[in-house]
PDB file of C-alpha atoms in Angstrom:
ATOM      1  CA  LEU Z   1      -7.176   6.698   6.097  1.00 30.00           C
ATOM      2  CA  SER Z   2      -8.392   5.341   9.366  1.00 32.00           C
ATOM      3  CA  LEU Z   3     -11.813   6.438  10.488  1.00 35.00           C
ATOM      4  CA  ASN Z   4     -13.285   6.097  13.902  1.00 34.00           C
ATOM      5  CA  GLN Z   5     -16.784   4.577  13.910  1.00 35.00           C
ATOM      6  CA  SER Z   6     -18.001   7.778  15.589  1.00 39.00           C
ATOM      7  CA  VAL Z   7     -17.381   9.729  12.370  1.00 42.00           C
ATOM      8  CA  ILE Z   8     -20.426   8.136  10.797  1.00 44.00           C
ATOM      9  CA  SER Z   9     -23.260   6.399  12.573  1.00 46.00           C
ATOM     10  CA  ASP Z  10     -23.402   2.741  11.636  1.00 46.00           C
ATOM     11  CA  ARG Z  11     -27.141   2.716  10.931  1.00 48.00           C
ATOM     12  CA  HIS Z  12     -28.890   1.845   7.696  1.00 50.00           C
ATOM     13  CA  GLU Z  13     -30.546   5.280   7.304  1.00 73.00           C
ATOM     14  CA  THR Z  14     -27.081   6.863   7.084  1.00 86.00           C
ATOM     15  CA  VAL Z  15     -25.987   7.417   3.471  1.00 90.00           C
ATOM     16  CA  ALA Z  16     -22.264   7.651   2.751  1.00 91.00           C
ATOM     17  CA  PHE Z  17     -20.635   8.606  -0.551  1.00 93.00           C
ATOM     18  CA  ASP Z  18     -17.262   7.650  -2.061  1.00 92.00           C
ATOM     19  CA  ALA Z  19     -16.449  10.433  -4.557  1.00 94.00           C
ATOM     20  CA  GLY Z  20     -14.000   8.983  -7.073  1.00 91.00           C
ATOM     21  CA  CYS Z  21     -14.323   5.420  -5.801  1.00 88.00           C
ATOM     22  CA  GLY Z  22     -12.198   3.842  -8.546  1.00 83.00           C
ATOM     23  CA  THR Z  23     -11.953   0.084  -8.141  1.00 76.00           C
ATOM     24  CA  GLY Z  24     -12.716   0.432  -4.450  1.00 72.00           C
ATOM     25  CA  TYR Z  25      -9.239  -0.417  -3.232  1.00 65.00           C
ATOM     26  CA  GLY Z  26      -8.626   1.377   0.056  1.00 63.00           C
ATOM     27  CA  SER Z  27     -12.081   2.925   0.287  1.00 70.00           C
ATOM     28  CA  ALA Z  28     -12.942   4.235   3.735  1.00 69.00           C
ATOM     29  CA  LEU Z  29     -16.507   3.004   3.225  1.00 74.00           C
ATOM     30  CA  ARG Z  30     -15.476  -0.666   3.289  1.00 73.00           C
ATOM     31  CA  GLN Z  31     -15.342  -0.656   7.097  1.00 75.00           C
ATOM     32  CA  PHE Z  32     -18.977   0.389   7.595  1.00 74.00           C
ATOM     33  CA  ARG Z  33     -21.523  -2.403   7.624  1.00 74.00           C
ATOM     34  CA  ASN Z  34     -24.984  -0.958   8.212  1.00 80.00           C
ATOM     35  CA  CYS Z  35     -25.104   2.265   6.249  1.00 86.00           C
ATOM     36  CA  ARG Z  36     -26.110   2.763   2.633  1.00 89.00           C
ATOM     37  CA  LYS Z  37     -22.953   3.191   0.531  1.00 88.00           C
ATOM     38  CA  VAL Z  38     -22.928   5.032  -2.797  1.00 90.00           C
ATOM     39  CA  GLY Z  39     -19.963   5.709  -5.092  1.00 90.00           C
ATOM     40  CA  CYS Z  40     -19.089   7.468  -8.325  1.00 92.00           C
ATOM     41  CA  ASP Z  41     -16.145   7.513 -10.678  1.00 91.00           C
ATOM     42  CA  ILE Z  42     -15.417   8.891 -14.161  1.00 90.00           C
ATOM     43  CA  ASP Z  43     -14.251   5.443 -15.276  1.00 84.00           C
ATOM     44  CA  LYS Z  44     -17.219   3.256 -16.222  1.00 81.00           C
ATOM     45  CA  ASN Z  45     -14.943   0.185 -15.969  1.00 75.00           C
ATOM     46  CA  CYS Z  46     -14.990   0.613 -12.192  1.00 73.00           C
ATOM     47  CA  MET Z  47     -18.648  -0.404 -12.000  1.00 71.00           C
ATOM     48  CA  GLY Z  48     -19.661  -3.404  -9.925  1.00 69.00           C
ATOM     49  CA  HIS Z  49     -18.183  -2.891  -6.468  1.00 67.00           C
ATOM     50  CA  HIS Z  50     -19.274  -5.526  -4.029  1.00 69.00           C
ATOM     51  CA  TYR Z  51     -19.064  -3.066  -1.101  1.00 79.00           C
ATOM     52  CA  LEU Z  52     -21.322  -0.377  -2.655  1.00 85.00           C
ATOM     53  CA  ASP Z  53     -25.112  -0.387  -2.631  1.00 85.00           C
ATOM     54  CA  ASP Z  54     -25.252   1.973  -5.621  1.00 87.00           C
ATOM     55  CA  TRP Z  55     -22.773   3.301  -8.179  1.00 87.00           C
ATOM     56  CA  PHE Z  56     -22.882   5.827 -11.032  1.00 89.00           C
ATOM     57  CA  ALA Z  57     -20.449   7.329 -13.523  1.00 90.00           C
ATOM     58  CA  CYS Z  58     -19.709  11.034 -13.258  1.00 92.00           C
ATOM     59  CA  SER Z  59     -16.965  13.509 -12.478  1.00 94.00           C
ATOM     60  CA  VAL Z  60     -16.438  14.631  -8.878  1.00 95.00           C
ATOM     61  CA  GLU Z  61     -16.662  18.155 -10.306  1.00 96.00           C
ATOM     62  CA  GLU Z  62     -20.233  17.597 -11.544  1.00 96.00           C
ATOM     63  CA  LEU Z  63     -22.054  15.249  -9.188  1.00 95.00           C
ATOM     64  CA  SER Z  64     -25.434  14.149 -10.517  1.00 90.00           C
ATOM     65  CA  VAL Z  65     -26.952  14.023  -7.039  1.00 92.00           C
ATOM     66  CA  LYS Z  66     -29.551  16.117  -5.218  1.00 95.00           C
ATOM     67  CA  ASN Z  67     -28.480  18.722  -2.663  1.00 97.00           C
ATOM     68  CA  GLU Z  68     -27.888  17.520   0.905  1.00 96.00           C
ATOM     69  CA  THR Z  69     -27.999  13.799   0.098  1.00 95.00           C
ATOM     70  CA  PHE Z  70     -25.095  12.382   2.143  1.00 95.00           C
ATOM     71  CA  GLN Z  71     -24.077  12.494   5.804  1.00 93.00           C
ATOM     72  CA  PHE Z  72     -20.543  11.473   4.934  1.00 92.00           C
ATOM     73  CA  VAL Z  73     -18.338  11.920   1.845  1.00 95.00           C
ATOM     74  CA  THR Z  74     -14.905  10.424   1.341  1.00 92.00           C
ATOM     75  CA  SER Z  75     -12.331  10.773  -1.442  1.00 92.00           C
ATOM     76  CA  ASN Z  76      -9.325   8.521  -1.245  1.00 89.00           C
ATOM     77  CA  TRP Z  77      -6.416   9.518  -3.532  1.00 88.00           C
ATOM     78  CA  VAL Z  78      -8.678  11.600  -5.812  1.00 93.00           C
ATOM     79  CA  LEU Z  79      -7.886  15.277  -5.187  1.00 94.00           C
ATOM     80  CA  GLU Z  80      -4.577  15.091  -7.068  1.00 93.00           C
ATOM     81  CA  HIS Z  81      -6.498  14.212 -10.260  1.00 93.00           C
ATOM     82  CA  VAL Z  82      -9.070  17.037 -10.157  1.00 95.00           C
ATOM     83  CA  ARG Z  83      -8.968  19.695 -12.892  1.00 95.00           C
ATOM     84  CA  ASP Z  84     -11.037  22.305 -11.022  1.00 97.00           C
ATOM     85  CA  PRO Z  85     -10.521  21.908  -7.261  1.00 96.00           C
ATOM     86  CA  GLN Z  86     -12.903  24.717  -6.289  1.00 97.00           C
ATOM     87  CA  LYS Z  87     -15.671  23.170  -8.376  1.00 97.00           C
ATOM     88  CA  MET Z  88     -15.150  19.791  -6.692  1.00 97.00           C
ATOM     89  CA  PHE Z  89     -15.241  21.241  -3.167  1.00 97.00           C
ATOM     90  CA  LEU Z  90     -18.373  23.244  -4.012  1.00 98.00           C
ATOM     91  CA  GLU Z  91     -20.030  20.060  -5.306  1.00 97.00           C
ATOM     92  CA  VAL Z  92     -19.058  18.032  -2.246  1.00 97.00           C
ATOM     93  CA  ASN Z  93     -20.343  20.802   0.023  1.00 97.00           C
ATOM     94  CA  ARG Z  94     -23.608  20.902  -1.963  1.00 97.00           C
ATOM     95  CA  VAL Z  95     -24.307  17.154  -1.620  1.00 97.00           C
ATOM     96  CA  LEU Z  96     -23.365  17.014   2.091  1.00 96.00           C
ATOM     97  CA  LYS Z  97     -26.196  17.276   4.591  1.00 96.00           C
ATOM     98  CA  LYS Z  98     -25.908  20.004   7.235  1.00 94.00           C
ATOM     99  CA  GLY Z  99     -23.436  18.757   9.835  1.00 93.00           C
ATOM    100  CA  GLY Z 100     -22.047  16.140   7.429  1.00 94.00           C
ATOM    101  CA  GLN Z 101     -18.366  15.351   7.143  1.00 93.00           C
ATOM    102  CA  PHE Z 102     -15.925  15.246   4.232  1.00 95.00           C
ATOM    103  CA  VAL Z 103     -12.872  13.057   4.826  1.00 92.00           C
ATOM    104  CA  PHE Z 104     -10.176  12.767   2.174  1.00 93.00           C
ATOM    105  CA  ARG Z 105      -6.614  11.659   1.639  1.00 90.00           C
ATOM    106  CA  THR Z 106      -4.301  13.072  -0.991  1.00 92.00           C
ATOM    107  CA  PRO Z 107      -0.525  13.119  -1.418  1.00 91.00           C
ATOM    108  CA  ASN Z 108       1.591  16.010  -0.213  1.00 90.00           C
ATOM    109  CA  ILE Z 109       3.362  17.527  -3.228  1.00 88.00           C
ATOM    110  CA  TYR Z 110       6.466  18.086  -1.069  1.00 88.00           C
ATOM    111  CA  ASN Z 111       6.966  14.356  -0.492  1.00 83.00           C
ATOM    112  CA  TYR Z 112      10.015  13.477  -2.599  1.00 82.00           C
ATOM    113  CA  ALA Z 113       8.281  10.570  -4.411  1.00 80.00           C
ATOM    114  CA  ILE Z 114       5.219  12.695  -5.222  1.00 80.00           C
ATOM    115  CA  LEU Z 115       7.374  15.602  -6.372  1.00 83.00           C
ATOM    116  CA  LEU Z 116       9.200  13.227  -8.731  1.00 82.00           C
ATOM    117  CA  SER Z 117       5.867  11.762  -9.884  1.00 82.00           C
ATOM    118  CA  SER Z 118       4.557  15.256 -10.661  1.00 80.00           C
ATOM    119  CA  LYS Z 119       7.470  15.764 -13.084  1.00 85.00           C
ATOM    120  CA  THR Z 120       6.964  12.528 -15.056  1.00 84.00           C
ATOM    121  CA  PRO Z 121       4.402  11.996 -17.847  1.00 83.00           C
ATOM    122  CA  THR Z 122       1.280   9.884 -17.307  1.00 76.00           C
ATOM    123  CA  VAL Z 123       2.465   7.354 -19.923  1.00 81.00           C
ATOM    124  CA  PHE Z 124       5.422   6.578 -17.641  1.00 78.00           C
ATOM    125  CA  HIS Z 125       3.019   6.009 -14.707  1.00 71.00           C
ATOM    126  CA  HIS Z 126       1.023   3.549 -16.871  1.00 70.00           C
ATOM    127  CA  TRP Z 127       4.197   1.651 -17.732  1.00 80.00           C
ATOM    128  CA  VAL Z 128       5.398   1.435 -14.094  1.00 77.00           C
ATOM    129  CA  ARG Z 129       1.985   0.366 -12.825  1.00 72.00           C
ATOM    130  CA  LYS Z 130       1.591  -2.321 -15.479  1.00 75.00           C
ATOM    131  CA  ARG Z 131       5.142  -3.611 -15.000  1.00 77.00           C
ATOM    132  CA  ASN Z 132       4.782  -3.887 -11.216  1.00 74.00           C
ATOM    133  CA  ALA Z 133       1.247  -5.317 -11.068  1.00 66.00           C
ATOM    134  CA  ALA Z 134       0.724  -8.809  -9.718  1.00 56.00           C
ATOM    135  CA  PRO Z 135      -0.035 -11.335 -12.513  1.00 57.00           C
ATOM    136  CA  ASP Z 136      -3.618 -11.823 -11.316  1.00 52.00           C
ATOM    137  CA  HIS Z 137      -4.242  -8.100 -10.758  1.00 52.00           C
ATOM    138  CA  GLU Z 138      -6.361  -6.366 -13.367  1.00 58.00           C
ATOM    139  CA  HIS Z 139      -4.465  -3.432 -14.851  1.00 49.00           C
ATOM    140  CA  VAL Z 140      -6.239  -0.102 -14.540  1.00 58.00           C
ATOM    141  CA  GLU Z 141      -4.856   2.959 -16.321  1.00 59.00           C
ATOM    142  CA  ASN Z 142      -3.730   5.886 -14.205  1.00 66.00           C
ATOM    143  CA  VAL Z 143      -5.863   9.002 -14.357  1.00 77.00           C
ATOM    144  CA  PRO Z 144      -3.569  11.987 -15.074  1.00 84.00           C
ATOM    145  CA  THR Z 145      -2.281  13.608 -11.894  1.00 87.00           C
ATOM    146  CA  LEU Z 146      -2.506  17.391 -11.842  1.00 91.00           C
ATOM    147  CA  TYR Z 147      -1.620  18.217  -8.202  1.00 91.00           C
ATOM    148  CA  LYS Z 148      -3.665  21.441  -8.115  1.00 93.00           C
ATOM    149  CA  MET Z 149      -4.484  21.138  -4.402  1.00 93.00           C
ATOM    150  CA  ASN Z 150      -1.713  19.190  -2.795  1.00 92.00           C
ATOM    151  CA  THR Z 151      -0.323  21.512  -0.169  1.00 93.00           C
ATOM    152  CA  MET Z 152      -1.829  22.174   3.245  1.00 93.00           C
ATOM    153  CA  ARG Z 153      -2.072  25.880   2.465  1.00 95.00           C
ATOM    154  CA  ARG Z 154      -3.930  25.341  -0.831  1.00 95.00           C
ATOM    155  CA  ILE Z 155      -6.344  22.805   0.690  1.00 96.00           C
ATOM    156  CA  LYS Z 156      -7.160  25.100   3.650  1.00 96.00           C
ATOM    157  CA  LYS Z 157      -7.792  28.032   1.318  1.00 96.00           C
ATOM    158  CA  LEU Z 158     -10.059  25.980  -0.961  1.00 96.00           C
ATOM    159  CA  LEU Z 159     -12.022  24.484   1.930  1.00 96.00           C
ATOM    160  CA  LEU Z 160     -12.636  27.872   3.522  1.00 97.00           C
ATOM    161  CA  ASN Z 161     -13.521  29.521   0.180  1.00 97.00           C
ATOM    162  CA  THR Z 162     -16.105  26.828  -0.568  1.00 97.00           C
ATOM    163  CA  GLY Z 163     -17.973  26.984   2.741  1.00 96.00           C
ATOM    164  CA  PHE Z 164     -16.394  24.180   4.757  1.00 96.00           C
ATOM    165  CA  GLU Z 165     -15.518  24.349   8.426  1.00 94.00           C
ATOM    166  CA  ILE Z 166     -12.162  22.682   8.945  1.00 94.00           C
ATOM    167  CA  GLY Z 167     -12.269  20.088  11.690  1.00 91.00           C
ATOM    168  CA  ARG Z 168      -8.779  18.687  11.272  1.00 90.00           C
ATOM    169  CA  LEU Z 169      -6.122  18.589   8.577  1.00 90.00           C
ATOM    170  CA  ARG Z 170      -2.939  16.660   9.142  1.00 88.00           C
ATOM    171  CA  TYR Z 171       0.038  15.206   7.366  1.00 81.00           C
ATOM    172  CA  GLU Z 172       0.417  11.445   7.383  1.00 73.00           C
ATOM    173  CA  SER Z 173       3.732   9.706   7.038  1.00 63.00           C
ATOM    174  CA  GLY Z 174       4.412   8.753   3.435  1.00 57.00           C
ATOM    175  CA  ALA Z 175       1.668  10.963   2.022  1.00 48.00           C
TER     176      ALA Z 175
END
């Protein structure tokens, strides 16, 4: 996910939100220096990001945040784990300020590796991840992947049904 600085103003009064921040690896918010950065994740073990100003534990389907709090929301490799996609998009839309932007990245179910992954049990994913981790890398369990919104058609339908205006959706190589 590469974001242009123009997507979010790089000023301290700007508040950006990483919905499903995990351990912070690959977060789009890392590149912004002067905005307030907030994140949430269902895994309490993910607490303590050095790039976030604030963090709390919750599901992206039930955000414990006031309406219209953030100018920018990102979700990096989260949508494939969501049980109720419509509920998540409604929540993201609720916490976005008018004119705010939601930028996300999720795998395309028609990618051969993702299609194979969708047919294997989560326990297998845990085993592969643990086996291939670097010796100094802390092992984090995989959250089950459900792939309920991993086609362009499904994402467009959900976005439109939950009040979003679609700026741009695109496929990326390898996703």
